[in-house]
Amino acid sequence: MSTHYDICIQGSGIVARTLALLLAKERFRVALMGSPKPESASDVRAYALNAASKNLLESLRVWPEAAHATPVLGMQVHGDTSGKVNFSAAEHSSEALAWIVDVPALEAQMLQAVKYQPLITVVEQAASAHLQESSTEIRRDLTVICEGKNSVTREELGVEFDVTPYHQHAIAARLTGTLPHGNQALQWFKNGEILAFLPLSEPNQTYPGNSVALVWSVAEERVKELMALSNEAFAAEVSVNSEHALGAMTLYSERAVWPLQLARADKWVGKHPILGSWALAGDAAHTVHPLSGQGLNLGLADVAELAQVLAAVKGKEYWRSVSDLKLLRRYERARKLDAFALGTVTDGLQQLFARSESPLQALRNWGMQGFERSGGLKQWVTKRAMGL
Ligand SMILES: Cc1cc2nc3c(=O)[nH]c(=O)nc-3n(C[C@H](O)[C@H](O)[C@H](O)COP(=O)(O)OP(=O)(O)OC[C@H]3O[C@@H](n4cnc5c(N)ncnc54)[C@H](O)[C@@H]3O)c2cc1C
């Protein structure tokens, strides 16, 4: 006999697990179709999460301890000539601009929380599972697809996913410098590449305040070249390209590579003859270039909104079901524009710095200086990125 759930969530990432915890808090019975194990205990990435994401994860008691969530007090963005923009938490009377969160530490917290939430049933399912298999075994009123950018179910539903590849890959790794980072994030736009240092407080390193998570977005051909270098040669290349801001760098992790793309689903909600009502969230609905460090922040904002919209059926809209398309469209309206706007802004920045013509180079660096002096505009952009 098959069991009935209010909501079935497909996916094994942070977005899927956050949604499961949020819905269980609203007393929904949830089936979480995914892997019961961490995604990867050795993910070298660290995410820049904003205040809105931090508040959300804290409310679910899954925010990692201080050693794994480093506050960013300032950020310097360097253009390819004289352009420079400084951001500071103090200017906004804020504790931090963002927090750099260790991915395996956050995933471990989420797994524990899901395990001890009695309203969540984890149903082990391979990422390659098909719509037919998943929908016959488990009865549900609504399916939320949080399968990431390569979602199979989204494809089977026939949702158009408009993908623009960047012909760029991100190399992620962890390094330590001979100088402390002082809780500053650093970013360089140079020769069409984007190199970022996110400050970490690695307790296991000799100088915990000197460690950074590197995200280096480079052209496809250059990836091969950089990945073929020895650890020492790679670290030396990072030192040069970061203008020795943290002195000489040493690599202390594996290097991992991600292909980059801008992508958007045309529909976020709908009804399917086999699956019934469905909704997309997180990278299954949108992916953005990591230069803004906003992909997961967007996904978490999606599920916070979706959980809030669905909670209406437990209160003032008790006559509706979670499968009600009117309700689901409310979620789509609330989130689609935000994701679209952020994707467009980060794409614009990536394109602007990808070109080498000298008039453009002068214009973008002049633009950065203008932005630095713009006062209100800079304040507004910073507050949005901070999730305030
Ligand atoms: C180099 C890099 C740096 C980044 N830095 C930042 C940052 O600083 N800040 C930020 O906010 N974002 C950042 N991001 C973006 C962030 O990684 C993504 O936005 C986020 O991981 C999306 O989460 P998700 O749960 O939607 O998808 P995913 O993380 O892709 O998780 C989905 C998971 O579900 C699994 N799955 C698929 N199908 C099924 C199925 N049928 N059943 C069960 N499981 C399934 C997949 O295998 C996958 O593991 C970065 C991305 C990259 C590449």
XYZ file of C-alpha atoms and ligand atoms in Angstrom:
441
model
C 0.000 0.000 0.000
C 1.390 3.407 -0.913
C 1.627 6.145 1.716
C 0.132 9.592 1.263
C 2.148 12.770 1.847
C 1.110 16.402 1.588
C 4.252 17.363 -0.282
C 6.965 15.381 -1.988
C 10.317 17.097 -2.518
C 12.727 15.729 -5.121
C 16.392 16.548 -4.611
C 19.321 16.043 -2.256
C 20.743 19.544 -2.027
C 20.549 22.340 0.525
C 17.456 23.859 -1.104
C 15.497 20.563 -0.930
C 16.424 19.928 2.706
C 15.676 23.503 3.776
C 12.233 23.283 2.205
C 11.559 19.936 3.914
C 12.430 21.452 7.315
C 10.338 24.571 6.676
C 7.281 22.546 5.635
C 7.592 20.132 8.555
C 7.611 23.184 10.842
C 4.235 24.095 9.313
C 3.017 20.557 10.193
C 2.943 19.181 6.633
C 3.803 15.517 6.040
C 6.810 15.556 3.738
C 8.497 12.887 1.617
C 12.051 13.883 0.737
C 13.125 11.893 -2.313
C 16.883 11.966 -2.450
C 20.047 10.650 -0.984
C 20.220 10.253 2.832
C 23.984 10.899 2.658
C 25.830 14.206 2.372
C 26.258 15.440 -1.188
C 30.036 15.424 -0.863
C 31.976 15.445 2.366
C 34.905 16.870 0.437
C 33.230 19.822 -1.348
C 35.966 22.464 -1.235
C 33.512 25.303 -1.758
C 32.345 27.769 0.841
C 29.186 29.777 0.144
C 28.749 33.490 0.743
C 25.345 33.587 2.430
C 23.485 36.815 3.158
C 21.606 37.903 6.282
C 18.255 36.644 4.972
C 19.720 33.147 4.400
C 21.426 33.209 7.797
C 18.176 34.133 9.575
C 16.321 31.394 7.728
C 18.901 28.684 8.525
C 19.166 29.845 12.144
C 15.388 29.597 12.514
C 15.752 25.927 11.493
C 18.722 25.454 13.867
C 21.041 24.351 11.060
C 23.418 27.329 10.978
C 26.964 25.938 11.472
C 29.123 26.901 14.447
C 31.324 30.029 14.228
C 34.445 28.192 12.965
C 32.477 27.249 9.829
C 30.642 30.549 9.233
C 33.089 33.434 8.876
C 31.665 36.968 8.868
C 32.748 39.217 5.978
C 33.351 42.699 7.342
C 34.378 44.289 4.063
C 34.836 43.588 0.398
C 37.089 45.090 -2.261
C 36.312 44.632 -5.925
C 39.123 45.511 -8.344
C 38.573 46.336 -12.023
C 41.204 45.677 -14.677
C 42.790 49.144 -14.429
C 42.105 51.771 -11.773
C 38.483 50.837 -11.008
C 37.844 49.786 -7.430
C 34.729 49.475 -5.265
C 34.785 49.039 -1.480
C 31.931 47.645 0.553
C 31.836 47.744 4.310
C 29.490 46.198 6.869
C 30.073 49.098 9.245
C 28.696 51.558 6.645
C 25.405 49.687 6.928
C 25.587 49.364 10.710
C 25.532 45.645 10.079
C 27.336 42.789 11.774
C 28.613 41.511 8.394
C 28.121 41.883 4.635
C 27.778 38.098 4.374
C 29.005 34.907 6.042
C 31.311 32.431 4.340
C 29.881 29.047 5.154
C 31.725 25.781 4.832
C 29.595 23.592 2.520
C 30.245 20.160 4.178
C 29.582 21.677 7.649
C 26.232 23.114 6.516
C 25.250 19.860 4.805
C 26.088 17.855 7.925
C 23.861 20.140 10.046
C 21.001 19.761 7.576
C 21.248 15.968 7.466
C 21.052 15.762 11.249
C 18.051 18.101 11.405
C 16.187 16.159 8.705
C 16.917 12.851 10.460
C 15.312 14.003 13.728
C 12.233 15.651 12.185
C 9.412 13.056 12.503
C 7.252 14.667 9.809
C 9.936 14.115 7.161
C 10.373 10.695 5.554
C 13.522 10.319 3.504
C 12.914 8.058 0.523
C 16.143 7.030 -1.121
C 16.071 7.776 -4.827
C 18.726 8.047 -7.499
C 19.141 11.372 -9.277
C 18.313 9.546 -12.507
C 14.852 8.410 -11.290
C 12.035 8.987 -13.748
C 8.765 10.763 -13.309
C 6.695 7.578 -13.682
C 8.611 5.637 -10.961
C 8.601 8.465 -8.462
C 4.919 9.303 -8.828
C 3.432 5.800 -8.617
C 5.132 4.760 -5.367
C 4.244 7.797 -3.331
C 0.919 9.576 -3.303
C 1.202 13.329 -2.790
C -0.746 16.551 -3.348
C 2.237 18.528 -4.579
C 5.749 17.772 -5.894
C 8.498 20.350 -5.494
C 11.473 19.794 -7.768
C 14.786 20.898 -6.215
C 16.998 18.699 -8.377
C 19.552 21.337 -9.320
C 20.431 22.666 -12.752
C 20.442 19.258 -14.497
C 16.988 18.281 -13.255
C 15.634 15.239 -15.113
C 12.073 15.729 -13.865
C 11.983 19.324 -15.150
C 12.973 18.005 -18.549
C 10.357 15.227 -18.429
C 7.710 17.815 -17.574
C 8.641 19.620 -20.788
C 9.546 22.869 -19.021
C 11.696 25.071 -21.210
C 15.048 25.817 -19.568
C 16.771 28.621 -21.406
C 20.523 28.002 -20.979
C 23.303 30.426 -21.976
C 26.689 28.764 -21.376
C 29.461 31.140 -20.297
C 32.293 29.140 -21.921
C 33.900 29.687 -18.563
C 34.502 27.281 -15.678
C 34.935 28.040 -12.000
C 37.917 26.491 -10.233
C 37.318 26.179 -6.492
C 40.040 25.414 -3.938
C 41.277 26.439 -0.499
C 44.523 28.272 0.069
C 46.332 29.957 2.873
C 48.373 33.144 2.536
C 51.346 34.520 4.436
C 49.183 37.532 5.391
C 45.853 37.596 7.287
C 42.646 38.357 5.377
C 41.192 40.512 8.161
C 37.706 39.170 7.287
C 37.811 40.958 3.932
C 36.526 39.365 0.724
C 38.539 40.249 -2.368
C 37.631 40.060 -6.034
C 39.530 40.886 -9.232
C 38.068 41.274 -12.722
C 41.077 40.841 -14.978
C 41.693 39.653 -18.574
C 38.127 38.361 -18.756
C 38.724 36.240 -15.631
C 37.160 36.707 -12.197
C 39.165 35.686 -9.160
C 37.618 35.805 -5.683
C 38.967 35.156 -2.175
C 36.356 34.396 0.479
C 37.745 34.599 4.041
C 37.656 31.438 6.168
C 38.477 30.713 9.809
C 39.947 27.245 9.335
C 40.629 25.944 12.870
C 42.941 23.195 11.537
C 45.328 25.556 9.777
C 48.374 27.018 11.562
C 47.123 30.527 10.804
C 43.301 30.159 10.662
C 42.846 33.833 9.749
C 44.965 33.489 6.602
C 42.804 30.904 4.814
C 40.515 31.613 1.905
C 38.119 29.790 -0.391
C 39.085 30.525 -3.976
C 36.582 30.831 -6.830
C 38.386 31.539 -10.087
C 36.261 31.816 -13.238
C 38.376 31.275 -16.343
C 37.962 30.361 -20.027
C 37.607 26.673 -20.919
C 41.118 26.385 -22.422
C 42.736 28.032 -19.391
C 41.062 25.533 -17.001
C 43.009 22.669 -18.530
C 46.240 24.630 -18.195
C 45.608 25.580 -14.550
C 44.439 22.115 -13.521
C 47.557 20.548 -15.039
C 49.871 22.665 -12.843
C 51.509 21.207 -9.734
C 50.075 22.414 -6.391
C 53.026 24.785 -5.962
C 52.782 26.230 -9.470
C 48.999 26.670 -9.135
C 49.398 28.495 -5.795
C 52.086 30.722 -7.336
C 49.721 31.580 -10.210
C 47.016 32.498 -7.671
C 49.513 34.729 -5.786
C 50.365 36.626 -8.972
C 46.765 37.014 -10.113
C 45.676 38.224 -6.663
C 48.468 40.829 -6.765
C 50.032 39.215 -3.658
C 47.217 40.743 -1.583
C 47.633 37.939 0.995
C 51.336 37.411 0.287
C 52.509 34.043 -1.015
C 49.725 31.461 -1.253
C 49.823 27.723 -0.430
C 47.209 25.268 -1.681
C 45.817 22.907 0.971
C 42.863 21.251 -0.776
C 41.940 19.502 -3.996
C 40.970 21.696 -6.935
C 37.425 21.239 -8.275
C 35.891 22.582 -11.483
C 32.321 23.642 -12.342
C 31.046 24.657 -15.802
C 29.136 27.965 -15.629
C 25.860 29.027 -17.173
C 22.996 31.463 -16.947
C 19.702 29.579 -17.061
C 16.020 30.217 -16.452
C 12.941 28.008 -16.486
C 10.016 29.580 -18.352
C 7.433 28.053 -15.974
C 7.939 27.511 -12.242
C 4.606 25.839 -11.422
C 2.029 23.699 -13.209
C -0.099 20.540 -13.310
C 0.938 17.318 -15.038
C -1.326 14.289 -15.835
C 0.983 11.842 -13.979
C 2.740 14.009 -11.403
C -0.166 16.329 -10.518
C 0.722 19.806 -9.220
C 4.401 20.692 -9.276
C 6.726 23.604 -8.533
C 10.411 24.273 -9.194
C 12.849 25.838 -6.715
C 16.558 26.608 -6.485
C 18.955 25.796 -9.322
C 16.247 23.676 -10.980
C 14.496 27.000 -11.722
C 17.498 29.313 -12.277
C 21.281 29.347 -12.289
C 23.480 32.441 -12.144
C 27.211 33.100 -12.489
C 28.913 32.645 -9.079
C 30.608 36.069 -9.358
C 27.859 37.552 -7.193
C 27.778 34.615 -4.729
C 23.965 34.617 -4.925
C 22.836 31.241 -6.376
C 22.020 29.535 -3.102
C 20.742 32.769 -1.546
C 18.185 32.878 -4.373
C 17.243 29.216 -3.839
C 16.762 29.738 -0.107
C 14.606 32.810 -0.778
C 12.503 30.634 -3.138
C 11.785 27.985 -0.532
C 11.157 30.545 2.231
C 8.504 32.121 -0.015
C 7.015 28.779 -1.092
C 6.708 27.547 2.502
C 5.025 30.811 3.491
C 2.556 30.631 0.583
C 1.688 26.976 1.330
C 1.238 27.673 5.047
C -1.909 29.633 4.127
C -3.797 26.304 3.791
C -3.241 25.706 7.508
C -4.793 29.062 8.391
C -6.749 31.756 6.641
C -7.127 29.815 3.362
C -7.992 26.467 4.969
C -10.372 25.551 2.092
C -7.500 25.395 -0.397
C -5.177 22.457 -1.002
C -1.406 22.723 -1.498
C -2.084 21.537 -5.064
C -4.111 24.695 -5.813
C -2.539 26.418 -8.825
C -3.767 29.816 -7.634
C -1.637 29.402 -4.552
C 1.366 28.127 -6.474
C 1.191 31.031 -8.941
C 1.510 33.400 -6.012
C 4.875 31.819 -5.300
C 5.934 32.033 -8.942
C 4.972 35.718 -9.163
C 6.817 36.550 -5.947
C 10.119 34.901 -6.910
C 10.525 34.772 -10.702
C 11.229 38.466 -11.164
C 13.847 38.563 -8.392
C 15.726 35.612 -9.887
C 15.451 37.122 -13.374
C 16.774 40.520 -12.195
C 19.734 39.007 -10.370
C 20.602 36.780 -13.317
C 20.509 39.791 -15.642
C 22.729 41.963 -13.417
C 25.401 39.282 -12.891
C 25.289 38.394 -16.579
C 25.756 42.086 -17.488
C 28.801 42.325 -15.209
C 30.305 39.127 -16.584
C 29.812 40.334 -20.199
C 31.176 43.803 -19.455
C 34.456 42.436 -18.102
C 34.729 39.595 -20.634
C 35.563 42.018 -23.484
C 39.094 43.304 -24.065
C 38.476 46.411 -26.266
C 40.147 49.436 -24.687
C 37.131 51.860 -24.878
C 35.127 49.273 -22.924
C 37.961 48.818 -20.451
C 38.045 52.576 -19.798
C 34.263 52.745 -19.541
C 33.899 49.907 -17.041
C 36.645 51.185 -14.750
C 35.210 54.707 -14.956
C 31.802 53.133 -14.169
C 33.255 51.420 -11.099
C 34.657 54.710 -9.825
C 31.287 56.389 -10.444
C 29.516 53.569 -8.610
C 31.959 53.885 -5.701
C 30.998 57.579 -5.351
C 27.297 57.096 -6.097
C 26.153 56.990 -2.461
C 22.464 56.033 -2.691
C 22.833 53.592 -5.592
C 25.742 51.787 -3.941
C 23.826 51.632 -0.651
C 20.774 50.162 -2.387
C 22.744 47.520 -4.322
C 24.698 46.516 -1.207
C 21.548 46.169 0.886
C 19.922 43.964 -1.762
C 22.992 41.700 -1.963
C 23.035 41.529 1.837
C 19.438 40.295 1.745
C 18.208 43.226 3.867
C 31.957 27.460 -7.828
C 30.629 27.872 -7.264
C 30.549 28.755 -6.204
C 29.326 29.158 -5.692
N 29.278 30.049 -4.671
C 28.105 30.461 -4.182
C 28.056 31.406 -3.114
O 29.081 31.899 -2.650
N 26.837 31.786 -2.640
C 25.674 31.280 -3.146
O 24.605 31.666 -2.665
N 25.695 30.373 -4.147
C 26.873 29.953 -4.670
N 26.897 29.019 -5.677
C 25.624 28.485 -6.208
C 25.124 27.263 -5.408
O 26.084 26.238 -5.478
C 23.812 26.749 -5.980
O 22.942 27.804 -6.249
C 23.148 25.774 -5.001
O 23.981 24.673 -4.772
C 21.810 25.297 -5.543
O 21.259 24.389 -4.650
P 20.150 23.346 -5.118
O 19.831 22.546 -3.904
O 19.072 24.068 -5.839
O 20.864 22.452 -6.233
P 22.085 21.430 -6.079
O 23.077 21.954 -5.123
O 22.524 21.119 -7.470
O 21.425 20.152 -5.423
C 20.494 19.328 -6.104
C 20.845 17.868 -5.775
O 19.738 16.996 -6.042
C 20.219 15.812 -6.683
N 19.131 15.238 -7.526
C 18.866 15.509 -8.810
N 17.791 14.798 -9.212
C 17.357 14.081 -8.152
C 16.276 13.175 -7.933
N 15.399 12.880 -8.891
N 16.146 12.636 -6.728
C 17.010 12.933 -5.744
N 18.046 13.770 -5.875
C 18.220 14.353 -7.070
C 21.402 16.286 -7.516
O 22.296 15.213 -7.737
C 21.998 17.357 -6.629
O 22.939 16.790 -5.797
C 28.114 28.627 -6.248
C 28.179 27.729 -7.309
C 29.412 27.360 -7.829
C 29.459 26.399 -8.986
